[in-house]
Amino acid sequence: MKTRVFVVGAGPVGLTLAMDLALRGISVTVVETRAAGEPPSVKCNHVSSRSMEIFRRLGLAQKLRDAGLPADYPNDCSYRTTATGIELSRIPIPCRRDRYTATGGPDTEWPTAEPPHRINQIYMEPVLFAHAADIDGLQILNRTAFEDFSEGHDGIVATVRNLDTGTALQIHADFIVGCDGARSLVRKAIDANLQGTPIIQRVQSTYIHAPGLLALMDQPAWMTLSLNPRRCGTVVAIDGREKWLIHNHLNREDETFESVDRDTSIRAILGVGPDFEYEVLSKEDWVGRRLVADRFRKGRAFICGDAAHLWMPYAGYGMNAGIADATNLAWLLAAYLEGWADIAILDAYEAERLPITEQVSRFAMDMAGKVLSQRRTVPDEIEQPGPEGDAVRKQVGQAAYDLNVQQYCCAGLNFGYFYDRSPIIAYDGAEQPGFTMADFTPSSTPGCRLPFAKLADGRPVYDALGPGYTLVRYDPDVAVAPLTDAMRSNGVPFDIVDIPPAQPPSGHKLILARTDQHVAWRGDALPDDPAHLVDKLLGRSFNLSLG
């Protein structure tokens, strides 16, 4: 079997990569060990705004919006003594019915046409899979396991095996990408090593069916976090009716998945007695880590998502970081395979994604430490009736809100990150503005995300970005023909978009944006030698060894 790109793993990261490539005209084959339609585990519960922007470009944002929790189910985060106990504080987050129109809360008025979406992976993946199945040039081989690959001067040959028949098959491709999770065989094959902190916290997770729980909650929430001296935990609404995921945070180093009684912990987190009935659907225990691979690539092989990095899922940024990997790599591979960029452009993937992955993982680790400390110091008086208990609850509730609003309403992680070491970005000496998990400053500094703006017809500027480079022009009188000629003479997909009269970001009249929304160059006029700029953007100003 021949294909241009071979992808190992059909989770959200692998499917995003495959769809992005196929929609650019690149043939893709994906192998997945699960059967078609077999649900994933109930791991991820949040799709970030940046991911939703990607899915908008791929044509499936609305399909995802229509799936998940009931349209009017509160997406709030509620802090309580137990899931059915006294509420300490609440972070308001719009339900999906109000997602585009809500204002005035910490998770509203995002600088985007696609705010975040709360949806569990068991509802998300079928939407991605169905959309992918309708794209020409994209083939998914289910019940098929990747075994190994070899690399030659012009491509790779991978061996896969059908798990039902035992039949082996060879796949010939230009490139292989491992989106095969924490135990990635592709990562091992390219001798990439995970480095960092192997254990931050163990979490005993249980997926349950509990039809009677919703009625015991006076005001339900997407995520309910229990804070009490006995057992702290998190209850995530999966279907908004009767299915729930319960995270029992094992806060002491001596606690293990086996040593802590699961049923007792679940009842302590929920705040229910021995007569409360529920059914365990699956056990989803996991270990929080901060591990980043020391390389994301070797020759014609790449890794994305959990294959490249693992960390505590604070701000929901495990899966979403992998989706960002996928869209970054997709356009770079397409640029080379379509023939308008040098193979050296592929060096940008590791140069861009590895440093920001390292940085974001430390954000998550810092948040993990603070949340762990909060859980370990819940006052004994938190459930005490009367004024003393009220004062404790007010203090703990406010502290929980202040600490966690930054991860559940994380504009900084979505819009603030930038690439400052890329070989294909024309930096101008300006420093990119810093960002936190919660806050950022919009900037047109090269490497940053193109600031949000609307076109004359009301569309977001991101809808107008083409598959290659787009020149965003804030002054239609600025001459741009030399750059247009230089781009198109090299076969580069190139578009020009005029923004209605407005103060241009950072005062520059011209901003050159990549298809992934990051700024590649800016200025008030074209450089004296546009061809030199184009060479840099296409990877021709530096050398690459595939070895």
C-alpha positions as a Python dict, from the first residue, in 0.01 Angstrom:
ca = {
    (1, 'M'): (0, 0, 0),
    (2, 'K'): (130, 346, -90),
    (3, 'T'): (43, 677, 70),
    (4, 'R'): (211, 1011, 118),
    (5, 'V'): (181, 1027, 498),
    (6, 'F'): (130, 730, 730),
    (7, 'V'): (-26, 814, 1068),
    (8, 'V'): (-21, 576, 1363),
    (9, 'G'): (-322, 631, 1590),
    (10, 'A'): (-675, 758, 1518),
    (11, 'G'): (-743, 950, 1836),
    (12, 'P'): (-821, 1325, 1822),
    (13, 'V'): (-458, 1413, 1740),
    (14, 'G'): (-411, 1157, 1465),
    (15, 'L'): (-749, 1231, 1309),
    (16, 'T'): (-684, 1607, 1315),
    (17, 'L'): (-350, 1558, 1141),
    (18, 'A'): (-500, 1323, 884),
    (19, 'M'): (-797, 1550, 808),
    (20, 'D'): (-577, 1858, 778),
    (21, 'L'): (-344, 1682, 536),
    (22, 'A'): (-619, 1522, 328),
    (23, 'L'): (-806, 1851, 290),
    (24, 'R'): (-481, 1994, 149),
    (25, 'G'): (-476, 1719, -112),
    (26, 'I'): (-222, 1492, 59),
    (27, 'S'): (-308, 1121, 69),
    (28, 'V'): (-305, 979, 423),
    (29, 'T'): (-340, 632, 571),
    (30, 'V'): (-415, 593, 941),
    (31, 'V'): (-396, 272, 1145),
    (32, 'E'): (-592, 223, 1465),
    (33, 'T'): (-605, -81, 1692),
    (34, 'R'): (-967, -20, 1794),
    (35, 'A'): (-1258, -136, 1582),
    (36, 'A'): (-1457, 121, 1386),
    (37, 'G'): (-1706, 280, 1625),
    (38, 'E'): (-1539, 140, 1936),
    (39, 'P'): (-1556, 420, 2194),
    (40, 'P'): (-1244, 565, 2350),
    (41, 'S'): (-1192, 594, 2724),
    (42, 'V'): (-1358, 888, 2898),
    (43, 'K'): (-1039, 1090, 2934),
    (44, 'C'): (-1063, 1435, 2778),
    (45, 'N'): (-1351, 1670, 2856),
    (46, 'H'): (-1253, 2006, 2708),
    (47, 'V'): (-1180, 2136, 2359),
    (48, 'S'): (-990, 2465, 2374),
    (49, 'S'): (-1071, 2772, 2171),
    (50, 'R'): (-761, 2729, 1955),
    (51, 'S'): (-864, 2369, 1883),
    (52, 'M'): (-1216, 2483, 1794),
    (53, 'E'): (-1062, 2736, 1554),
    (54, 'I'): (-879, 2449, 1388),
    (55, 'F'): (-1197, 2242, 1369),
    (56, 'R'): (-1378, 2542, 1220),
    (57, 'R'): (-1121, 2551, 942),
    (58, 'L'): (-1163, 2176, 891),
    (59, 'G'): (-1540, 2218, 864),
    (60, 'L'): (-1660, 2041, 1177),
    (61, 'A'): (-1685, 2301, 1456),
    (62, 'Q'): (-2064, 2309, 1444),
    (63, 'K'): (-2085, 1930, 1440),
    (64, 'L'): (-1887, 1926, 1765),
    (65, 'R'): (-2102, 2204, 1915),
    (66, 'D'): (-2408, 1991, 1854),
    (67, 'A'): (-2266, 1698, 2051),
    (68, 'G'): (-2193, 1639, 2418),
    (69, 'L'): (-2389, 1767, 2715),
    (70, 'P'): (-2751, 1882, 2672),
    (71, 'A'): (-2765, 2230, 2518),
    (72, 'D'): (-2886, 2393, 2839),
    (73, 'Y'): (-2671, 2196, 3086),
    (74, 'P'): (-2453, 2433, 3295),
    (75, 'N'): (-2086, 2418, 3197),
    (76, 'D'): (-1988, 2577, 3531),
    (77, 'C'): (-1718, 2457, 3770),
    (78, 'S'): (-1863, 2426, 4120),
    (79, 'Y'): (-1656, 2397, 4439),
    (80, 'R'): (-1844, 2221, 4717),
    (81, 'T'): (-1781, 2036, 5040),
    (82, 'T'): (-1906, 1728, 4854),
    (83, 'A'): (-2074, 1692, 4516),
    (84, 'T'): (-2411, 1707, 4693),
    (85, 'G'): (-2299, 1928, 4981),
    (86, 'I'): (-2254, 2299, 5047),
    (87, 'E'): (-2136, 2514, 4757),
    (88, 'L'): (-1823, 2717, 4832),
    (89, 'S'): (-1788, 2903, 4501),
    (90, 'R'): (-1872, 2866, 4133),
    (91, 'I'): (-1694, 2960, 3812),
    (92, 'P'): (-1971, 3046, 3562),
    (93, 'I'): (-1918, 2903, 3213),
    (94, 'P'): (-2188, 2932, 2944),
    (95, 'C'): (-2380, 2622, 2837),
    (96, 'R'): (-2339, 2538, 2471),
    (97, 'R'): (-2676, 2696, 2385),
    (98, 'D'): (-2538, 3032, 2500),
    (99, 'R'): (-2176, 2980, 2401),
    (100, 'Y'): (-2169, 3234, 2117),
    (101, 'T'): (-2383, 3500, 2284),
    (102, 'A'): (-2299, 3501, 2656),
    (103, 'T'): (-2120, 3805, 2797),
    (104, 'G'): (-1997, 3928, 3131),
    (105, 'G'): (-1836, 3613, 3274),
    (106, 'P'): (-1475, 3497, 3304),
    (107, 'D'): (-1521, 3252, 3015),
    (108, 'T'): (-1694, 3488, 2770),
    (109, 'E'): (-1600, 3751, 2512),
    (110, 'W'): (-1302, 3559, 2382),
    (111, 'P'): (-1113, 3720, 2087),
    (112, 'T'): (-1227, 3451, 1847),
    (113, 'A'): (-1524, 3323, 1654),
    (114, 'E'): (-1490, 2986, 1830),
    (115, 'P'): (-1488, 2990, 2211),
    (116, 'P'): (-1412, 2667, 2400),
    (117, 'H'): (-1643, 2366, 2406),
    (118, 'R'): (-1696, 2121, 2692),
    (119, 'I'): (-1744, 1773, 2547),
    (120, 'N'): (-1619, 1434, 2654),
    (121, 'Q'): (-1396, 1238, 2421),
    (122, 'I'): (-1654, 960, 2386),
    (123, 'Y'): (-1879, 1208, 2202),
    (124, 'M'): (-1602, 1399, 2032),
    (125, 'E'): (-1418, 1114, 1860),
    (126, 'P'): (-1720, 976, 1668),
    (127, 'V'): (-1776, 1323, 1520),
    (128, 'L'): (-1412, 1344, 1410),
    (129, 'F'): (-1418, 989, 1272),
    (130, 'A'): (-1738, 1041, 1071),
    (131, 'H'): (-1604, 1366, 927),
    (132, 'A'): (-1271, 1204, 839),
    (133, 'A'): (-1443, 910, 668),
    (134, 'D'): (-1602, 1148, 417),
    (135, 'I'): (-1274, 1309, 306),
    (136, 'D'): (-1121, 1187, -19),
    (137, 'G'): (-766, 1061, 9),
    (138, 'L'): (-797, 964, 377),
    (139, 'Q'): (-801, 595, 463),
    (140, 'I'): (-841, 453, 814),
    (141, 'L'): (-746, 91, 881),
    (142, 'N'): (-917, -22, 1201),
    (143, 'R'): (-814, -324, 1405),
    (144, 'T'): (-466, -275, 1265),
    (145, 'A'): (-151, -247, 1475),
    (146, 'F'): (174, -76, 1381),
    (147, 'E'): (479, -294, 1440),
    (148, 'D'): (788, -119, 1302),
    (149, 'F'): (929, 77, 1012),
    (150, 'S'): (1250, 131, 818),
    (151, 'E'): (1364, 445, 642),
    (152, 'G'): (1526, 487, 305),
    (153, 'H'): (1650, 793, 120),
    (154, 'D'): (1309, 860, -38),
    (155, 'G'): (1061, 737, 221),
    (156, 'I'): (967, 484, 486),
    (157, 'V'): (828, 130, 480),
    (158, 'A'): (608, 38, 778),
    (159, 'T'): (485, -305, 880),
    (160, 'V'): (134, -329, 1021),
    (161, 'R'): (-79, -627, 1118),
    (162, 'N'): (-452, -689, 1104),
    (163, 'L'): (-551, -793, 1455),
    (164, 'D'): (-842, -1009, 1339),
    (165, 'T'): (-671, -1207, 1063),
    (166, 'G'): (-307, -1181, 1168),
    (167, 'T'): (-216, -1070, 816),
    (168, 'A'): (85, -842, 784),
    (169, 'L'): (89, -551, 542),
    (170, 'Q'): (360, -314, 428),
    (171, 'I'): (284, 55, 388),
    (172, 'H'): (514, 274, 177),
    (173, 'A'): (500, 645, 259),
    (174, 'D'): (702, 962, 235),
    (175, 'F'): (665, 1022, 611),
    (176, 'I'): (541, 851, 925),
    (177, 'V'): (383, 1032, 1221),
    (178, 'G'): (331, 869, 1559),
    (179, 'C'): (9, 986, 1726),
    (180, 'D'): (6, 664, 1922),
    (181, 'G'): (-12, 788, 2279),
    (182, 'A'): (194, 762, 2592),
    (183, 'R'): (338, 421, 2505),
    (184, 'S'): (424, 526, 2152),
    (185, 'L'): (607, 267, 1945),
    (186, 'V'): (705, 537, 1696),
    (187, 'R'): (870, 737, 1974),
    (188, 'K'): (1071, 432, 2074),
    (189, 'A'): (1163, 364, 1714),
    (190, 'I'): (1319, 710, 1672),
    (191, 'D'): (1508, 680, 2003),
    (192, 'A'): (1325, 973, 2161),
    (193, 'N'): (1332, 974, 2540),
    (194, 'L'): (1077, 1128, 2775),
    (195, 'Q'): (1238, 1359, 3030),
    (196, 'G'): (1095, 1539, 3332),
    (197, 'T'): (894, 1434, 3636),
    (198, 'P'): (755, 1080, 3603),
    (199, 'I'): (503, 1100, 3890),
    (200, 'I'): (330, 1413, 4016),
    (201, 'Q'): (9, 1256, 4137),
    (202, 'R'): (-192, 936, 4108),
    (203, 'V'): (-561, 968, 4031),
    (204, 'Q'): (-805, 686, 4093),
    (205, 'S'): (-1066, 749, 3826),
    (206, 'T'): (-1400, 571, 3795),
    (207, 'Y'): (-1664, 602, 3524),
    (208, 'I'): (-2003, 535, 3679),
    (209, 'H'): (-2372, 509, 3596),
    (210, 'A'): (-2568, 684, 3871),
    (211, 'P'): (-2922, 782, 3761),
    (212, 'G'): (-3007, 918, 4107),
    (213, 'L'): (-2717, 1162, 4145),
    (214, 'L'): (-2846, 1457, 3943),
    (215, 'A'): (-3154, 1491, 4162),
    (216, 'L'): (-2931, 1527, 4471),
    (217, 'M'): (-2746, 1826, 4322),
    (218, 'D'): (-2930, 2151, 4389),
    (219, 'Q'): (-2747, 2325, 4101),
    (220, 'P'): (-2555, 2091, 3872),
    (221, 'A'): (-2230, 2179, 3694),
    (222, 'W'): (-2009, 2039, 3422),
    (223, 'M'): (-1738, 1986, 3683),
    (224, 'T'): (-1800, 1962, 4057),
    (225, 'L'): (-1494, 1966, 4281),
    (226, 'S'): (-1527, 1833, 4635),
    (227, 'L'): (-1312, 1991, 4907),
    (228, 'N'): (-1331, 1829, 5249),
    (229, 'P'): (-1078, 1684, 5497),
    (230, 'R'): (-1180, 1325, 5423),
    (231, 'R'): (-1144, 1293, 5047),
    (232, 'C'): (-1105, 1555, 4775),
    (233, 'G'): (-1217, 1469, 4426),
    (234, 'T'): (-1370, 1584, 4100),
    (235, 'V'): (-1701, 1480, 3947),
    (236, 'V'): (-1738, 1540, 3572),
    (237, 'A'): (-2078, 1529, 3403),
    (238, 'I'): (-2045, 1309, 3096),
    (239, 'D'): (-2398, 1303, 2950),
    (240, 'G'): (-2565, 1557, 3179),
    (241, 'R'): (-2809, 1295, 3304),
    (242, 'E'): (-2675, 978, 3460),
    (243, 'K'): (-2312, 911, 3363),
    (244, 'W'): (-2025, 1062, 3559),
    (245, 'L'): (-1648, 1043, 3577),
    (246, 'I'): (-1508, 1063, 3930),
    (247, 'H'): (-1145, 1153, 3993),
    (248, 'N'): (-1023, 1054, 4339),
    (249, 'H'): (-702, 1253, 4389),
    (250, 'L'): (-455, 1042, 4585),
    (251, 'N'): (-276, 1317, 4773),
    (252, 'R'): (-37, 1120, 4991),
    (253, 'E'): (271, 959, 4841),
    (254, 'D'): (196, 628, 5015),
    (255, 'E'): (-150, 595, 4860),
    (256, 'T'): (-184, 361, 4562),
    (257, 'F'): (-468, 263, 4334),
    (258, 'E'): (-502, -64, 4527),
    (259, 'S'): (-459, 63, 4882),
    (260, 'V'): (-738, 323, 4868),
    (261, 'D'): (-1090, 183, 4887),
    (262, 'R'): (-1263, 292, 4568),
    (263, 'D'): (-1623, 269, 4687),
    (264, 'T'): (-1559, 451, 5015),
    (265, 'S'): (-1377, 728, 4830),
    (266, 'I'): (-1653, 768, 4572),
    (267, 'R'): (-1917, 802, 4843),
    (268, 'A'): (-1703, 1055, 5033),
    (269, 'I'): (-1657, 1265, 4720),
    (270, 'L'): (-2025, 1248, 4627),
    (271, 'G'): (-2145, 1298, 4985),
    (272, 'V'): (-2379, 998, 4978),
    (273, 'G'): (-2444, 712, 5217),
    (274, 'P'): (-2415, 334, 5180),
    (275, 'D'): (-2768, 310, 5038),
    (276, 'F'): (-2686, 519, 4730),
    (277, 'E'): (-2676, 297, 4421),
    (278, 'Y'): (-2437, 328, 4128),
    (279, 'E'): (-2271, 100, 3873),
    (280, 'V'): (-1903, 107, 3781),
    (281, 'L'): (-1877, 121, 3401),
    (282, 'S'): (-1497, 128, 3386),
    (283, 'K'): (-1187, 206, 3587),
    (284, 'E'): (-978, 483, 3433),
    (285, 'D'): (-690, 523, 3683),
    (286, 'W'): (-403, 741, 3563),
    (287, 'V'): (-79, 901, 3674),
    (288, 'G'): (-14, 1272, 3633),
    (289, 'R'): (333, 1340, 3492),
    (290, 'R'): (543, 1613, 3334),
    (291, 'L'): (738, 1444, 3060),
    (292, 'V'): (855, 1590, 2730),
    (293, 'A'): (1043, 1398, 2460),
    (294, 'D'): (1396, 1516, 2389),
    (295, 'R'): (1319, 1507, 2016),
    (296, 'F'): (998, 1527, 1814),
    (297, 'R'): (1152, 1402, 1495),
    (298, 'K'): (1414, 1179, 1340),
    (299, 'G'): (1449, 1189, 964),
    (300, 'R'): (1114, 1114, 806),
    (301, 'A'): (946, 1020, 1135),
    (302, 'F'): (762, 1259, 1367),
    (303, 'I'): (567, 1232, 1693),
    (304, 'C'): (268, 1436, 1811),
    (305, 'G'): (45, 1457, 2118),
    (306, 'D'): (94, 1216, 2407),
    (307, 'A'): (365, 1041, 2209),
    (308, 'A'): (570, 1361, 2246),
    (309, 'H'): (457, 1502, 2581),
    (310, 'L'): (265, 1402, 2893),
    (311, 'W'): (152, 1626, 3176),
    (312, 'M'): (-119, 1686, 3430),
    (313, 'P'): (-434, 1774, 3232),
    (314, 'Y'): (-475, 2117, 3388),
    (315, 'A'): (-654, 2366, 3161),
    (316, 'G'): (-743, 2064, 2946),
    (317, 'Y'): (-418, 2112, 2761),
    (318, 'G'): (-306, 1754, 2709),
    (319, 'M'): (-521, 1671, 2407),
    (320, 'N'): (-535, 2033, 2292),
    (321, 'A'): (-157, 2063, 2283),
    (322, 'G'): (-152, 1752, 2066),
    (323, 'I'): (-407, 1904, 1829),
    (324, 'A'): (-182, 2211, 1804),
    (325, 'D'): (109, 1979, 1719),
    (326, 'A'): (-99, 1818, 1446),
    (327, 'T'): (-203, 2136, 1269),
    (328, 'N'): (152, 2274, 1290),
    (329, 'L'): (297, 1963, 1132),
    (330, 'A'): (20, 1924, 872),
    (331, 'W'): (85, 2247, 686),
    (332, 'L'): (462, 2198, 696),
    (333, 'L'): (437, 1848, 549),
    (334, 'A'): (191, 1970, 287),
    (335, 'A'): (419, 2260, 192),
    (336, 'Y'): (701, 2019, 113),
    (337, 'L'): (490, 1744, -44),
    (338, 'E'): (310, 1993, -268),
    (339, 'G'): (649, 2113, -388),
    (340, 'W'): (641, 2479, -289),
    (341, 'A'): (875, 2457, 10),
    (342, 'D'): (1218, 2310, 70),
    (343, 'I'): (1241, 1994, 278),
    (344, 'A'): (1423, 2207, 534),
    (345, 'I'): (1090, 2367, 625),
    (346, 'L'): (1020, 2051, 827),
    (347, 'D'): (1287, 2156, 1076),
    (348, 'A'): (1040, 2417, 1199),
    (349, 'Y'): (814, 2155, 1362),
    (350, 'E'): (1050, 2060, 1642),
    (351, 'A'): (1198, 2410, 1662),
    (352, 'E'): (853, 2556, 1724),
    (353, 'R'): (659, 2291, 1913),
    (354, 'L'): (920, 2148, 2150),
    (355, 'P'): (1005, 2475, 2331),
    (356, 'I'): (642, 2582, 2375),
    (357, 'T'): (549, 2232, 2487),
    (358, 'E'): (819, 2250, 2753),
    (359, 'Q'): (690, 2590, 2865),
    (360, 'V'): (322, 2496, 2878),
    (361, 'S'): (400, 2175, 3064),
    (362, 'R'): (563, 2384, 3336),
    (363, 'F'): (249, 2600, 3358),
    (364, 'A'): (52, 2282, 3418),
    (365, 'M'): (301, 2150, 3671),
    (366, 'D'): (297, 2479, 3864),
    (367, 'M'): (-83, 2469, 3872),
    (368, 'A'): (-75, 2107, 3984),
    (369, 'G'): (145, 2194, 4282),
    (370, 'K'): (-85, 2475, 4392),
    (371, 'V'): (-401, 2266, 4359),
    (372, 'L'): (-241, 1975, 4546),
    (373, 'S'): (-148, 2211, 4827),
    (374, 'Q'): (-504, 2341, 4842),
    (375, 'R'): (-650, 1992, 4866),
    (376, 'R'): (-409, 1892, 5141),
    (377, 'T'): (-494, 2188, 5360),
    (378, 'V'): (-874, 2187, 5365),
    (379, 'P'): (-971, 2310, 5719),
    (380, 'D'): (-1154, 2068, 5947),
    (381, 'E'): (-1416, 2338, 6011),
    (382, 'I'): (-1530, 2359, 5648),
    (383, 'E'): (-1852, 2165, 5718),
    (384, 'Q'): (-1915, 2315, 6060),
    (385, 'P'): (-2250, 2496, 6087),
    (386, 'G'): (-2274, 2857, 6201),
    (387, 'P'): (-2066, 3174, 6156),
    (388, 'E'): (-1727, 3007, 6207),
    (389, 'G'): (-1799, 2750, 5938),
    (390, 'D'): (-1940, 3020, 5711),
    (391, 'A'): (-1617, 3218, 5739),
    (392, 'V'): (-1403, 2914, 5657),
    (393, 'R'): (-1622, 2823, 5360),
    (394, 'K'): (-1606, 3176, 5225),
    (395, 'Q'): (-1228, 3184, 5251),
    (396, 'V'): (-1177, 2839, 5095),
    (397, 'G'): (-1431, 2908, 4821),
    (398, 'Q'): (-1270, 3236, 4721),
    (399, 'A'): (-924, 3081, 4721),
    (400, 'A'): (-1050, 2795, 4502),
    (401, 'Y'): (-1209, 3040, 4259),
    (402, 'D'): (-902, 3264, 4237),
    (403, 'L'): (-666, 2972, 4180),
    (404, 'N'): (-872, 2778, 3931),
    (405, 'V'): (-1046, 3040, 3720),
    (406, 'Q'): (-717, 3086, 3538),
    (407, 'Q'): (-710, 2724, 3420),
    (408, 'Y'): (-1077, 2690, 3329),
    (409, 'C'): (-1085, 3028, 3152),
    (410, 'C'): (-733, 3016, 3013),
    (411, 'A'): (-706, 3288, 2748),
    (412, 'G'): (-330, 3306, 2791),
    (413, 'L'): (-269, 2943, 2702),
    (414, 'N'): (-502, 2973, 2404),
    (415, 'F'): (-393, 3300, 2252),
    (416, 'G'): (-68, 3408, 2417),
    (417, 'Y'): (184, 3141, 2321),
    (418, 'F'): (435, 3223, 2050),
    (419, 'Y'): (723, 3071, 1855),
    (420, 'D'): (1047, 3257, 1922),
    (421, 'R'): (1307, 3015, 1779),
    (422, 'S'): (1164, 2926, 1441),
    (423, 'P'): (1393, 2908, 1137),
    (424, 'I'): (1104, 3009, 907),
    (425, 'I'): (985, 3324, 1086),
    (426, 'A'): (1135, 3665, 1002),
    (427, 'Y'): (1188, 3822, 1343),
    (428, 'D'): (1231, 4198, 1366),
    (429, 'G'): (1398, 4237, 1705),
    (430, 'A'): (1077, 4305, 1897),
    (431, 'E'): (1015, 4089, 2200),
    (432, 'Q'): (694, 3890, 2212),
    (433, 'P'): (472, 3992, 2506),
    (434, 'G'): (470, 3750, 2796),
    (435, 'F'): (161, 3556, 2894),
    (436, 'T'): (21, 3363, 3186),
    (437, 'M'): (-223, 3075, 3191),
    (438, 'A'): (-508, 3327, 3209),
    (439, 'D'): (-386, 3648, 3045),
    (440, 'F'): (-217, 3763, 2724),
    (441, 'T'): (-156, 4072, 2514),
    (442, 'P'): (-257, 4052, 2146),
    (443, 'S'): (46, 4120, 1930),
    (444, 'S'): (158, 4112, 1568),
    (445, 'T'): (518, 4046, 1673),
    (446, 'P'): (651, 3767, 1451),
    (447, 'G'): (585, 3428, 1608),
    (448, 'C'): (264, 3541, 1785),
    (449, 'R'): (-91, 3455, 1691),
    (450, 'L'): (-238, 3697, 1439),
    (451, 'P'): (-460, 3932, 1646),
    (452, 'F'): (-830, 3872, 1603),
    (453, 'A'): (-1013, 4109, 1369),
    (454, 'K'): (-1324, 4109, 1154),
    (455, 'L'): (-1345, 4167, 782),
    (456, 'A'): (-1582, 4411, 615),
    (457, 'D'): (-1838, 4133, 571),
    (458, 'G'): (-1824, 4045, 942),
    (459, 'R'): (-1624, 3724, 904),
    (460, 'P'): (-1330, 3664, 1137),
    (461, 'V'): (-997, 3722, 968),
    (462, 'Y'): (-899, 3360, 1035),
    (463, 'D'): (-1171, 3243, 795),
    (464, 'A'): (-988, 3426, 516),
    (465, 'L'): (-645, 3271, 574),
    (466, 'G'): (-542, 3052, 284),
    (467, 'P'): (-356, 2719, 285),
    (468, 'G'): (-14, 2886, 264),
    (469, 'Y'): (53, 3250, 347),
    (470, 'T'): (-191, 3539, 369),
    (471, 'L'): (-91, 3906, 367),
    (472, 'V'): (-322, 4099, 599),
    (473, 'R'): (-320, 4458, 483),
    (474, 'Y'): (-437, 4745, 703),
    (475, 'D'): (-372, 5004, 432),
    (476, 'P'): (-493, 4911, 82),
    (477, 'D'): (-266, 5173, -74),
    (478, 'V'): (54, 4990, 25),
    (479, 'A'): (203, 4826, -284),
    (480, 'V'): (247, 4451, -246),
    (481, 'A'): (292, 4329, -604),
    (482, 'P'): (661, 4231, -564),
    (483, 'L'): (580, 3996, -275),
    (484, 'T'): (284, 3856, -465),
    (485, 'D'): (506, 3784, -761),
    (486, 'A'): (779, 3627, -547),
    (487, 'M'): (531, 3400, -371),
    (488, 'R'): (340, 3291, -679),
    (489, 'S'): (653, 3236, -887),
    (490, 'N'): (749, 2976, -628),
    (491, 'G'): (405, 2815, -638),
    (492, 'V'): (321, 2928, -285),
    (493, 'P'): (-52, 2953, -206),
    (494, 'F'): (-78, 3327, -138),
    (495, 'D'): (-373, 3547, -51),
    (496, 'I'): (-424, 3914, 32),
    (497, 'V'): (-687, 4026, 282),
    (498, 'D'): (-775, 4387, 351),
    (499, 'I'): (-893, 4481, 700),
    (500, 'P'): (-1145, 4766, 734),
    (501, 'P'): (-990, 5095, 852),
    (502, 'A'): (-862, 5041, 1204),
    (503, 'Q'): (-555, 5090, 1416),
    (504, 'P'): (-324, 4812, 1296),
    (505, 'P'): (-173, 4588, 1565),
    (506, 'S'): (158, 4730, 1684),
    (507, 'G'): (124, 5003, 1421),
    (508, 'H'): (229, 4788, 1124),
    (509, 'K'): (34, 4814, 800),
    (510, 'L'): (127, 4469, 668),
    (511, 'I'): (116, 4140, 855),
    (512, 'L'): (208, 3816, 683),
    (513, 'A'): (24, 3526, 847),
    (514, 'R'): (73, 3154, 803),
    (515, 'T'): (-216, 2915, 758),
    (516, 'D'): (-184, 2817, 1128),
    (517, 'Q'): (-254, 3182, 1231),
    (518, 'H'): (100, 3263, 1344),
    (519, 'V'): (270, 3581, 1219),
    (520, 'A'): (565, 3514, 987),
    (521, 'W'): (665, 3876, 905),
    (522, 'R'): (535, 4230, 942),
    (523, 'G'): (620, 4581, 822),
    (524, 'D'): (488, 4911, 691),
    (525, 'A'): (622, 4836, 343),
    (526, 'L'): (765, 4536, 167),
    (527, 'P'): (1133, 4453, 222),
    (528, 'D'): (1375, 4563, -51),
    (529, 'D'): (1424, 4201, -157),
    (530, 'P'): (1095, 4007, -120),
    (531, 'A'): (1257, 3701, -277),
    (532, 'H'): (1496, 3676, 16),
    (533, 'L'): (1202, 3684, 259),
    (534, 'V'): (1026, 3412, 62),
    (535, 'D'): (1340, 3196, 71),
    (536, 'K'): (1347, 3218, 450),
    (537, 'L'): (976, 3139, 486),
    (538, 'L'): (1013, 2833, 265),
    (539, 'G'): (1313, 2688, 445),
    (540, 'R'): (1576, 2772, 184),
    (541, 'S'): (1802, 2982, 404),
    (542, 'F'): (1929, 2699, 620),
    (543, 'N'): (2036, 2338, 580),
    (544, 'L'): (1879, 2018, 696),
    (545, 'S'): (2005, 1664, 731),
    (546, 'L'): (1738, 1397, 723),
    (547, 'G'): (1961, 1184, 940),
}
